XYZ file of C-alpha atoms in Angstrom:
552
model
C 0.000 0.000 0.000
C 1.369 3.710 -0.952
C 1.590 5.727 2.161
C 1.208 8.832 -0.041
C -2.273 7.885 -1.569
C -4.328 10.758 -2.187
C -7.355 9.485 0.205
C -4.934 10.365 3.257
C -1.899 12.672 2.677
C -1.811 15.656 4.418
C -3.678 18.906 3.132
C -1.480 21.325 1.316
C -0.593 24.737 3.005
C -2.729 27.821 2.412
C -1.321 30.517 1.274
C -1.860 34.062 2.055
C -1.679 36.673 4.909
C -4.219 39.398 5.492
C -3.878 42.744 6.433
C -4.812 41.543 9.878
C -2.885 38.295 10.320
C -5.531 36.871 13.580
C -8.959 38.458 11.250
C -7.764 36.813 7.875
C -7.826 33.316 9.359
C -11.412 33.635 10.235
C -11.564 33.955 14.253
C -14.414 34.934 15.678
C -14.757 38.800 16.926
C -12.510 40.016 14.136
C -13.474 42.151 11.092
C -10.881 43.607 8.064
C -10.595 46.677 9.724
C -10.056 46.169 13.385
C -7.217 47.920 15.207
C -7.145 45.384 18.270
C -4.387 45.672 20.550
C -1.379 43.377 19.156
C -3.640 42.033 16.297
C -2.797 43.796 12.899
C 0.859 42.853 11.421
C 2.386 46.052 11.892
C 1.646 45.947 16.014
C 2.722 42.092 16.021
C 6.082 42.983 14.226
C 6.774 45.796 16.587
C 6.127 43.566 20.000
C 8.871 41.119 18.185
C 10.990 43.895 17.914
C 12.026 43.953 21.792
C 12.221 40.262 21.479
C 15.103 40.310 24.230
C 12.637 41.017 26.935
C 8.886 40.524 24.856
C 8.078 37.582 22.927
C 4.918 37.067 20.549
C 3.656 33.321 20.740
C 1.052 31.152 19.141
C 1.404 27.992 20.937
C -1.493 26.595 22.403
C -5.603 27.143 22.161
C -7.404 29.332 24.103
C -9.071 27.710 27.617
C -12.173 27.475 26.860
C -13.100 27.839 31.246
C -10.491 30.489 31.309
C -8.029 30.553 34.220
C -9.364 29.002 37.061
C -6.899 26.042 38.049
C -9.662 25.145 40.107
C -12.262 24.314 37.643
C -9.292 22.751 34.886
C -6.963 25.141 34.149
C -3.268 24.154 34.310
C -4.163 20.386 33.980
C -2.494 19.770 30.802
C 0.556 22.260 31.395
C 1.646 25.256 33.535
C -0.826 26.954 35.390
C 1.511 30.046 34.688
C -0.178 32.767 36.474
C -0.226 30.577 39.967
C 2.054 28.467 41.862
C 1.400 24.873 42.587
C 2.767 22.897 46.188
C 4.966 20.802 44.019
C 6.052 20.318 40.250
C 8.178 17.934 38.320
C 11.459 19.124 36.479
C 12.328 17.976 33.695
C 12.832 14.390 34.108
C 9.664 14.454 36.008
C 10.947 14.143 39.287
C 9.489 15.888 42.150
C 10.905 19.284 43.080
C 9.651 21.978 45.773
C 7.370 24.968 44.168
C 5.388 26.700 46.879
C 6.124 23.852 49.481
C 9.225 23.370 51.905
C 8.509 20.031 52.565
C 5.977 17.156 52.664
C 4.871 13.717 53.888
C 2.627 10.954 53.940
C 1.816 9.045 57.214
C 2.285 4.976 56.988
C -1.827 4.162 56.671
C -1.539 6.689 53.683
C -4.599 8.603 55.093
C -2.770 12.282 55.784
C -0.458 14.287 53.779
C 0.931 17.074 55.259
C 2.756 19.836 53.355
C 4.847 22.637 54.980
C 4.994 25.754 52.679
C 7.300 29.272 52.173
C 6.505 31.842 54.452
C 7.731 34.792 52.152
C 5.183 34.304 48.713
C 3.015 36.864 47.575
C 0.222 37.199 45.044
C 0.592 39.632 42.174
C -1.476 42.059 44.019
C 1.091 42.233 47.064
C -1.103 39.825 49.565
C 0.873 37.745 51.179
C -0.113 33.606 50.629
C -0.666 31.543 53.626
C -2.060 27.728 53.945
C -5.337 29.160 54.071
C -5.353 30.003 50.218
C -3.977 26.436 49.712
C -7.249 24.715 51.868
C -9.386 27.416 50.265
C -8.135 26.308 46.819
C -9.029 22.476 47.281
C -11.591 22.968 48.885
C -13.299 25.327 45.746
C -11.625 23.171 43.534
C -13.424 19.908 45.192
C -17.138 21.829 44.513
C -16.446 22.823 41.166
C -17.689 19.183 39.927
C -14.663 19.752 37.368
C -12.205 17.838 35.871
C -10.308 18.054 39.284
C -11.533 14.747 40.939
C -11.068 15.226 45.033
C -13.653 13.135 45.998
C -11.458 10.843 47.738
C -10.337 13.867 49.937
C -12.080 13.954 53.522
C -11.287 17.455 54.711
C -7.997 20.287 54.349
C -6.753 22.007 57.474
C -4.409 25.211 57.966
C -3.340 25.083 61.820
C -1.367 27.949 60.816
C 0.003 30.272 58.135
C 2.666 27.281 56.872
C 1.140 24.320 57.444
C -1.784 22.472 55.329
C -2.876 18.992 56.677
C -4.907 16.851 53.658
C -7.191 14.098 55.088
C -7.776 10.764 52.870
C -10.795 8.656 52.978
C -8.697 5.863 51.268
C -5.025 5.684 50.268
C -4.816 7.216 46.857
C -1.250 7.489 45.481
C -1.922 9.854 42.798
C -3.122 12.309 45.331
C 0.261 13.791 44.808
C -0.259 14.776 41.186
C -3.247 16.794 42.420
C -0.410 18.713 44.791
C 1.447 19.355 41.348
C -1.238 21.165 38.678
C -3.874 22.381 41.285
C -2.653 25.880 41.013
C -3.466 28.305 44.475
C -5.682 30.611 44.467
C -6.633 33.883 46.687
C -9.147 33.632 48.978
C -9.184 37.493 49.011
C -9.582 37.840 45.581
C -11.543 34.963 44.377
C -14.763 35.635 42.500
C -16.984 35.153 39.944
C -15.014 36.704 37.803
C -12.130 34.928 38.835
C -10.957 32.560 35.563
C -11.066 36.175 33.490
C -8.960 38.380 36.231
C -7.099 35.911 37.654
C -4.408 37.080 40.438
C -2.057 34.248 41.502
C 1.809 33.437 43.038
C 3.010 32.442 39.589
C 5.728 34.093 37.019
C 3.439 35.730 35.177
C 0.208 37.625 35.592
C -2.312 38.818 33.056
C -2.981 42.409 31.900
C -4.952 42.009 28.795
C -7.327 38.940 27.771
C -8.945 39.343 24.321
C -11.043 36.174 24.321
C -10.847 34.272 20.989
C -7.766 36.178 19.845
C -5.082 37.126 22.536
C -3.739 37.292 25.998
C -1.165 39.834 27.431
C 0.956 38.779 30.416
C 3.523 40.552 32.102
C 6.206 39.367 34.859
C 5.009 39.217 38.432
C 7.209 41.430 40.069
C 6.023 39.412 43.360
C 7.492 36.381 42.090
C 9.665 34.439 44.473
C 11.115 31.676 42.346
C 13.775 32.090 39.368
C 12.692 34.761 37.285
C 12.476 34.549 33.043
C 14.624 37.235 31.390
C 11.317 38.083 29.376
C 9.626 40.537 30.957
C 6.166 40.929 28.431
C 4.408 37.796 26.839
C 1.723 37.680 23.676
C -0.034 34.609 23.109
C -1.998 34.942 19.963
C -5.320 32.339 19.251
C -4.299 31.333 15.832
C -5.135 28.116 14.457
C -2.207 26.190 12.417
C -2.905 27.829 9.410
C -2.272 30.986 10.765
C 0.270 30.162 13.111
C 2.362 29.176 10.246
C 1.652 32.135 8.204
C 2.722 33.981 11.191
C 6.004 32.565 11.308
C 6.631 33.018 7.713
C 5.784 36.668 8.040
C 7.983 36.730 11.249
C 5.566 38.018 13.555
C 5.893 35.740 16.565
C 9.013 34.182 17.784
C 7.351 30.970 18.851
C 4.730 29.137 16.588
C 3.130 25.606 17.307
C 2.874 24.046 14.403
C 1.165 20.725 13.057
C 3.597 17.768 11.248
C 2.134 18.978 7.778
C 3.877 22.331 7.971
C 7.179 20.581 9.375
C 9.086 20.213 6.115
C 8.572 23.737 4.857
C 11.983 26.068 5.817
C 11.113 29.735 7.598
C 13.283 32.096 7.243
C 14.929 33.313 10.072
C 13.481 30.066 12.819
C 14.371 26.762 13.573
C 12.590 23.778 13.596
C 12.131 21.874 17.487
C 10.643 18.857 18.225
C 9.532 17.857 21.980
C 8.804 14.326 22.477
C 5.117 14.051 23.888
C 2.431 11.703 25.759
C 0.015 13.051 23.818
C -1.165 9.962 21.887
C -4.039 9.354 19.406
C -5.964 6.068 19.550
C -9.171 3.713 18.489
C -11.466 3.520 21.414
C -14.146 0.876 20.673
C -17.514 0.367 22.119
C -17.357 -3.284 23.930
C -20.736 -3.974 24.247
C -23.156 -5.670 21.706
C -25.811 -3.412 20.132
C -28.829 -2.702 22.269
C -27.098 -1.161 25.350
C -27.781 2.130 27.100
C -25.066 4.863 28.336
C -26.068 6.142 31.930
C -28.102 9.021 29.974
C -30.120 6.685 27.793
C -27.786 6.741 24.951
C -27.720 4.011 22.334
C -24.446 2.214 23.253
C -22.992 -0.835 21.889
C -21.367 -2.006 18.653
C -21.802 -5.483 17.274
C -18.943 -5.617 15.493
C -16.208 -3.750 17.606
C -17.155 -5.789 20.653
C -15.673 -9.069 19.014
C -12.602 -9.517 20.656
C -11.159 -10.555 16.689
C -11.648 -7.436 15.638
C -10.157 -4.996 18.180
C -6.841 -7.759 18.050
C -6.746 -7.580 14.212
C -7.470 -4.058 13.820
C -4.377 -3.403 16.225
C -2.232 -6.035 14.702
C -2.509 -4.988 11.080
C -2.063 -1.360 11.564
C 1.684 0.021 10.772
C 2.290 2.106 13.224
C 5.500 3.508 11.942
C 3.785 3.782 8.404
C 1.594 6.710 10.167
C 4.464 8.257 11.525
C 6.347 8.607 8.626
C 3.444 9.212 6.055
C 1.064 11.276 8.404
C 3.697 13.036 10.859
C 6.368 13.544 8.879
C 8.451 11.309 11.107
C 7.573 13.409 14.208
C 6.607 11.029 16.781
C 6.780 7.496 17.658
C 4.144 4.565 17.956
C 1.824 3.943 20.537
C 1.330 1.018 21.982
C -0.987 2.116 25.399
C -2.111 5.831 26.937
C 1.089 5.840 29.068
C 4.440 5.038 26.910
C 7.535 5.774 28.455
C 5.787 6.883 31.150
C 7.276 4.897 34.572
C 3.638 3.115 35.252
C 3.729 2.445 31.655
C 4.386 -1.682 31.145
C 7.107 -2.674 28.493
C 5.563 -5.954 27.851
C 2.201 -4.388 26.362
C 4.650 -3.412 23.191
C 3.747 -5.569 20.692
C 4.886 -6.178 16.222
C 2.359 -4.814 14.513
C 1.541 -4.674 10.837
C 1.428 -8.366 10.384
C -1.671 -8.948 7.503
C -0.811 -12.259 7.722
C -1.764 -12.582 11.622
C -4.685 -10.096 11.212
C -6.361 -12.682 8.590
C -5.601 -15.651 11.238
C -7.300 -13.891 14.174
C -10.129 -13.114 11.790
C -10.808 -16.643 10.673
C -10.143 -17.988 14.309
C -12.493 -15.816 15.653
C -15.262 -16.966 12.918
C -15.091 -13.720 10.312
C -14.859 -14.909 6.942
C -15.488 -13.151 3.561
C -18.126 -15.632 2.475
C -19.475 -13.544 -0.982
C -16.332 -12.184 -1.782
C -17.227 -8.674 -1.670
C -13.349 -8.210 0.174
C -15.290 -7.894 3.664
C -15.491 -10.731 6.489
C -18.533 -11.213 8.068
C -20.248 -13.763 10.698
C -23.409 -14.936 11.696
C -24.578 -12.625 8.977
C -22.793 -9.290 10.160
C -20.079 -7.875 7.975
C -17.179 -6.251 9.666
C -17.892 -3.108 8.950
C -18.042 -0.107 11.590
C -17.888 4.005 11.566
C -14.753 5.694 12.981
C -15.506 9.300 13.996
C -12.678 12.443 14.727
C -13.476 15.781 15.778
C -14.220 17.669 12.706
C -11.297 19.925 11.633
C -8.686 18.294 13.151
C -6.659 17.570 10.138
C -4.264 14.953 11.864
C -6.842 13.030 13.307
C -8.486 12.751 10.080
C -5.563 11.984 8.356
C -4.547 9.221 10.538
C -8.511 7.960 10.751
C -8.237 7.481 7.139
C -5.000 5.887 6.904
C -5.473 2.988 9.613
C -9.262 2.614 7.536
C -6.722 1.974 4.592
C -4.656 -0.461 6.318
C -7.670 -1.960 8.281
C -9.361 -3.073 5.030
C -6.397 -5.245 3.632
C -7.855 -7.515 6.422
C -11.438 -7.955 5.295
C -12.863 -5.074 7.720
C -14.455 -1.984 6.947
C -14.025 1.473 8.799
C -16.126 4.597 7.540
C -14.396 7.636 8.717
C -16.183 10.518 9.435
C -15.799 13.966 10.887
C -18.055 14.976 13.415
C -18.474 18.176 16.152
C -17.241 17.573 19.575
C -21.325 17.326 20.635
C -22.027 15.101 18.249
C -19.222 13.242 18.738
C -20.126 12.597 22.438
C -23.834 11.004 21.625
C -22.315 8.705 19.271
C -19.244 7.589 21.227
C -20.806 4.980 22.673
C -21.706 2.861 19.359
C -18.847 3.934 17.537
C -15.409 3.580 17.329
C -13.903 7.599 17.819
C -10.107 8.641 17.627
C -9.466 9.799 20.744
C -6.325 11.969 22.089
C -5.038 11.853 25.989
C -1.888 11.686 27.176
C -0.890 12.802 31.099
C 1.569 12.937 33.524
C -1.079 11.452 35.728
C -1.497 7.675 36.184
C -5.272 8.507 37.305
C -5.956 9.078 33.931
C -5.419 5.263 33.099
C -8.032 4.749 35.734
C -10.309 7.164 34.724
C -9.885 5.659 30.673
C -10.579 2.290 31.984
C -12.038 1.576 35.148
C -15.903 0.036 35.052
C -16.093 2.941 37.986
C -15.709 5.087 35.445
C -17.981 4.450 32.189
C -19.278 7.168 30.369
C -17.902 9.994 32.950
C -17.739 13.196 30.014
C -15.355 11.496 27.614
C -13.814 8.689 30.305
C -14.384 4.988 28.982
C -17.004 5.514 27.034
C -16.604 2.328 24.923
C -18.198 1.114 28.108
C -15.210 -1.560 28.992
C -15.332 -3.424 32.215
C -12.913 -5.824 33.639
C -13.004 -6.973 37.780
C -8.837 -8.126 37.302
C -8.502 -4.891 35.552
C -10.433 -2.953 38.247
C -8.816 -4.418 41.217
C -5.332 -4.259 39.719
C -6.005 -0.247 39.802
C -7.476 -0.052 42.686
C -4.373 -1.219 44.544
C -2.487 0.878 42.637
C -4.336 4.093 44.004
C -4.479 2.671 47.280
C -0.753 2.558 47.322
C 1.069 5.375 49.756
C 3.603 6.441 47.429
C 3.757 6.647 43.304
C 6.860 3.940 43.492
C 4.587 1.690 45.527
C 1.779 1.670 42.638
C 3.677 1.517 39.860
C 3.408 -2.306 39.599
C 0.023 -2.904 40.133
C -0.629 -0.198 37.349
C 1.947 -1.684 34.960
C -0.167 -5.725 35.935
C -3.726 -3.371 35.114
C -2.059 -3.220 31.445
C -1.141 -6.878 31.120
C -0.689 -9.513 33.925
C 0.880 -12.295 31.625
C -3.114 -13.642 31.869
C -5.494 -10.745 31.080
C -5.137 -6.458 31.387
C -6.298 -3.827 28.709
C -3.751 -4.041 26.535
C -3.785 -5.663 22.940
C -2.540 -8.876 24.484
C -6.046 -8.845 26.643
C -9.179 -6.828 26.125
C -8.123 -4.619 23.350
C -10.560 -2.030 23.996
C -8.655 0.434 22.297
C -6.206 0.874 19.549
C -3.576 2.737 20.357
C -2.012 4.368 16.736
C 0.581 7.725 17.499
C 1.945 9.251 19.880
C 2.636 13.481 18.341
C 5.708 15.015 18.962
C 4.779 18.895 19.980
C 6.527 21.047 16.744
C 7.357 24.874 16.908
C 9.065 27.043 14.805
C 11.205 28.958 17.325
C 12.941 32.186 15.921
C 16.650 32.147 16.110
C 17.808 33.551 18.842
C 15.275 31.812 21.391
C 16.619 28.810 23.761
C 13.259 27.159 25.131
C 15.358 25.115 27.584
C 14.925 21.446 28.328
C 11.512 20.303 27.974
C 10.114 18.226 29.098
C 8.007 14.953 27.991
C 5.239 16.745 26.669
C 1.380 15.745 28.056
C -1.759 16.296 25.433
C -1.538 19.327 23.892
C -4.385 21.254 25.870
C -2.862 24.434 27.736
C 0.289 25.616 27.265
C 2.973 22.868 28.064
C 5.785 24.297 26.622
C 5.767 27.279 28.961
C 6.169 24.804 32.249
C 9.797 26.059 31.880
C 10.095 29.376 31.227
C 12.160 30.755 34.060
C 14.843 28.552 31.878
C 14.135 30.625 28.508
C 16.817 33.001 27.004
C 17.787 35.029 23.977
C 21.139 34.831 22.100
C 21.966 37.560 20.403
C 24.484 35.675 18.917
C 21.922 33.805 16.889
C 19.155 36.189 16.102
């Protein structure tokens, strides 16, 4: 098979920039015309000017909540604008951020965390242990994202000190103490994720929603300090990013693998190695089941256990790397490669027709009128395969493994739908998901019975008690080293697990290397693995960011 047919190659680039790069590109609010702070060309070009202490970036979407770590933001990424009790350097190891010191009593139950006496929010307030039990305790009646039902209560004996109650053991309590930025009790409002004050490097002057944010350094800041004193983070969407590059008016532009070949004057090509993975989910039930909101769930075809293993086995992984990401990335295997809880042994060949065709027949799926599709009992092996609608990658690689798929006999319709409609019909058919964390709870969340049809958690509806119990010791652990075996036995136990060797309720195709065009000049530091690409990753580091004249 080519990898270059014309069903799947990547669109060509658009050419073309307007008189107002973010307007052009179609964003919403925008009109030929507009004179927006930082928006037209001219105004872009002259922030890159003072690139030694301002940079212009287009490297992430917009929050959708806004800036609120307690409802979401900083999940995926820095927080930026507020501090968090702990972090993880590069290497992901644990390192101090707000907090002195912590520790976990034997039974696992209470965490206590001693923090700095001498931070201050942007506004001059000082921050005591009160914000931080404020903050989790906001953050755990938001209903968001942030899941803290497992914690019992959060103390402050005094200014320093914050004492975290358990119900249960739960070993990935500690990434909570890691993204879960703090936030004022002074200043918190309804208005909060729009004016956001916080302890962090940066704090925001200017939010343009759906086409820019302003930041400026936090002259309160009490950590290492970046050498770049303003920051622009335009909205654009790839197209425009890369036309902003090209008419070098941003320093920093992210960048999908489809642009990655093309040479920009004046900026450098980097690569980050990510998490952030693209896969098959499949419903596992037969047709004729319900979601817990009376959705029609279940797939007749996708919940044969033949077709999940052949539909993994016969897809070239490193085909879609090469062909669809331009060699930027790397297969994936599970939701959690190279990733310590990650398990080695769930690493499997792939691309084997051969073996696909053998499961096929074993499992009872033959192509009995030679139409070039297997069926059984009557059923062909045929099944839709829906992406988010403009996400050119995910489409690209949807129809690509439907290419590779059908060599075997089974038959994937691919077809873009809206992140609404996407969610009613997740749970008959097979979507392309993306994930990717430096949180083991999300493997918990993605496939834990506990868990079915939470927002976009498990909504293929899989359920295994070996699977469930291997994960539940895992968060019942009292430290992350602790868990890390039962997590890796969740994936594959040598007997059963939800990896290709057992359940197969997902295949797992890519993970994405994060690309930006970075202007000469600009040292982003050493990054590290990369989660999905929601917020703002790259920035976790920026206190490490410098400019060369040298190189400009």
């Amino acid at each position: 098979m080519s990898l270059f047919s014309g069903r799947w190659g990547q669109p060509s680039l658009r050419a073309g920039v307007g008189i107002l790069l973010v307007c052009s590109m179609g964003l919403s609010g925008c009109s030929q015309g507009t004179t927006s702070t930082a928006l037209t060309t001219e105004s872009v070009q002259q922030e890159a000017g003072h690139a030694k202490k301002e940079l212009v970036l287009a490297v992430g979407t917009e929050p959708e909540g806004g800036f609120d770590p307690t409802t979401g933001w900083g999940q995926y990424g820095s927080p930026l604008f507020q501090s968090t009790l702990l972090k993880r350097d590069a290497k992901l190891q644990l390192v101090n951020d707000l907090a002195t010191a912590h520790s976990i009593s034997e039974d696992g139950l209470t965490w206590t965390v001693t923090i700095r006496d001498d931070v201050k929010f942007s506004d001059g307030e000082l921050l005591t242990a009160e914000d931080v039990q404020f903050t989790f305790e906001t953050a755990a009646k938001s209903g968001s994202v942030i899941d803290l039902t497992n914690m019992s209560e959060v103390q402050a004996p005094d200014a320093s000190t914050v004492i975290f109650t358990l119900k249960s053991p739960q070993s990935t309590f500690i990434s909570l103490l890691t993204t879960l930025g703090i936030v004022p009790e002074h200043a918190y409002g309804a208005d909060y994720s729009e004016h956001p004050v916080g302890s962090g490097p940066y704090k925001l002057v200017q939010w343009d929603q759906g086409q820019q944010a302003i930041v400026e350094a936090n002259d309160e800041y009490y950590g290492n300090k970046s050498m770049f004193q303003k920051l622009t983070f335009l909205y654009l969407d790839e197209d425009a990013a890369y036309a902003a590059a090209q008419a070098g008016t941003v320093d920093m532009a992210a960048i999908p693998a489809a642009f990655s070949k093309q040479e920009v004057n004046g900026m450098r090509l980097e690569a980050v190695k990510t998490v952030d993975n693209r896969g098959i989910m499949f419903p596992m039930q037969p047709a004729g089941a319900e979601s817990g909101e009376g959705l029609p769930a279940g797939n007749d075809v996708t919940s044969d256990l033949a077709i999940r293993k052949a539909v993994n086995v016969v897809i070239d992984r490193n085909a879609l790397v090469e062909g669809v990401l331009e060699g930027y990335g790397r297969p994936a295997y599970s939701v959690s490669d190279d990733l310590p809880w990650g398990n080695s042994e769930a690493v499997f060949t792939d691309a084997s027709l051969h073996e696909a065709k053998q499961i096929l027949a074993a499992g009872g799926w033959i192509d009995t009128d030679g139409d070039g599709v297997v069926e059984k009992n009557g059923v062909k092996a045929e099944f839709n395969l829906i992406y988010f609608a403009g996400d050119l990658t995910r489409q690209s690689l949807a129809l690509a493994a439907a290419d590779m798929v059908a060599q075997a006999g089974v038959q994937i319709n691919v077809e873009g739908k809206s992140r609404e409609e996407t969610k009613k019909m997740a749970y008959s058919n097979a979507v392309l998901f993306g994930w990717g964390s430096h949180d083991p709870l999300e493997t918990y969340n993605l496939y834990s019975s506990t868990h079915k049809g939470e927002g976009y958690y498990n909504v293929g509806l899989y359920s295994n008690p070996i699977v469930d119990s291997w994960m539940e010791r895992a968060l019942q652990a009292t430290s992350e080293e602790e868990a890390l075996p039962f997590w890796q036995r969740a994936e594959w136990d040598g007997t059963t697990g939800f990896s290709y060797q057992g359940d197969a309720p997902w295949a797992w195709l890519v993970n994405i290397d994060h690309l930006y065009l970075v202007k000469n000049g600009l040292n982003i530091g050493e990054q590290q693995i990369h989660p999905h690409g929601h917020g703002w990753p790259v920035t976790s580091n920026l206190e490490e960011w410098s400019w060369d004249e040298r190189t400009n």
